Amino acid sequence: MCDFRPLNLSALAQALRDNTDSLVIFHRHPDGDAIGSGFALRLLLEEMGCNVLCACEDEIPERFRFLVGDRQESILRERLPADFAPVQIITVDTASPAQMGTLYPVYEGKITLMIDHHAKGTVYADGWVDGSASSAGEMVFLLSRELLKTGRISRIPDGVDKLLYAAVSSDTGCFRYSNVTTATHVCAAELLAEGTFDPAELNHLLFEVKSEKLLLAERLGAERLVCRLDGALGIVTFPASLKQKYALTDEHLETLVDIPRSLEGVQVAVAIRQPSDAPVFRVSMRSNTDIDVSAVCAQFGGGGHIKAAGCTIELPTVTTVEEAAEAVEAAVKKAFRGNL
Ligand SMILES: [Mn+2]
């Protein structure tokens, strides 16, 4: 067993090295928080004289491309320059080694620091973990101001505040979720204070603009919404056959869970999608009350936050999305007998 040191903000800032070849890693299937906080940290480290690249198991989804622009063409490991040999390796928004995919075995034991806001993770490096922070973006925001205050950088680099606002806004559902605190709003206010970006335009791009395919996926999903447990459990299932019929990608199916989540009376919202013909089912779960859906997902080896969690169901007894839905219903019942 390795003992990793928990660090606070000031210790983390001091542990950052300047003028060092560095790599910033964030979790696979990257979201706005991972991309925003990861690329903001990259710019901060560059301001400290580091040569920095970002890496992830999966490419940046199309809808987040506008955040990164031409800063880095690809974040896939195999696309990094062959002669790039980082000695400072920092992860953001990455709660466990599994979330790094194949990057982890490559960099195992070499990860310098982790910065994360997931309360229930597997610590794999020295670092700053704060389960009360809304997002990794909120933490990197505090880091950016600490670096400025202590003279490690003389200015906040162009683009950092917009990336951090995008990160915080993404992980809080545009400041609507229960992870929003006073500190989150203070962070957002300070990011806006410099007037370096247009928050209305940014939130429009993050939350309102949808591709035709995404709208199609939402319509198909809404038609497949079923309720169980007297309406307390809402489930949308999406089989591989439907995905193939309409030429949809996984990216189009990532927000399906918002459909049952918006239905009146639903306490636990579930989306179950089947990425390919194989009997493997990806489950997203949201809680509209104080029900801990990470405990439900843990029954299938998954995890996450109390109100937002996920897992993969891959069981010999489950071969269809309908069977996966039954397994989820049983798991929800088991976890909350009497409370639903
Ligand atoms: Mn996050």
Short mmCIF file of N, CA, C and O and ligand atoms in Angstrom, two decimals, residues 33 93 117-118 171, ligand 1:
data_model
loop_
_atom_site.label_atom_id
_atom_site.label_comp_id
_atom_site.label_asym_id
_atom_site.label_seq_id
_atom_site.Cartn_x
_atom_site.Cartn_y
_atom_site.Cartn_z
N ASP A 33 -16.45 20.11 -17.22
CA ASP A 33 -15.59 20.36 -16.06
C ASP A 33 -14.18 19.83 -16.31
O ASP A 33 -13.19 20.50 -16.04
N ASP A 93 -10.23 16.37 -11.91
CA ASP A 93 -11.58 15.83 -12.06
C ASP A 93 -11.59 14.31 -12.27
O ASP A 93 -12.51 13.78 -12.87
N HIS A 117 -12.76 16.76 -6.95
CA HIS A 117 -13.87 17.15 -6.08
C HIS A 117 -14.83 16.00 -5.82
O HIS A 117 -15.95 16.23 -5.35
N HIS A 118 -14.45 14.77 -6.15
CA HIS A 118 -15.32 13.63 -5.87
C HIS A 118 -15.02 13.09 -4.47
O HIS A 118 -13.89 12.74 -4.17
N ASP A 171 -20.64 21.58 -14.49
CA ASP A 171 -20.84 20.60 -13.42
C ASP A 171 -21.98 20.97 -12.47
O ASP A 171 -22.41 20.15 -11.67
MN MN B 1 -16.35 17.39 -12.23
#
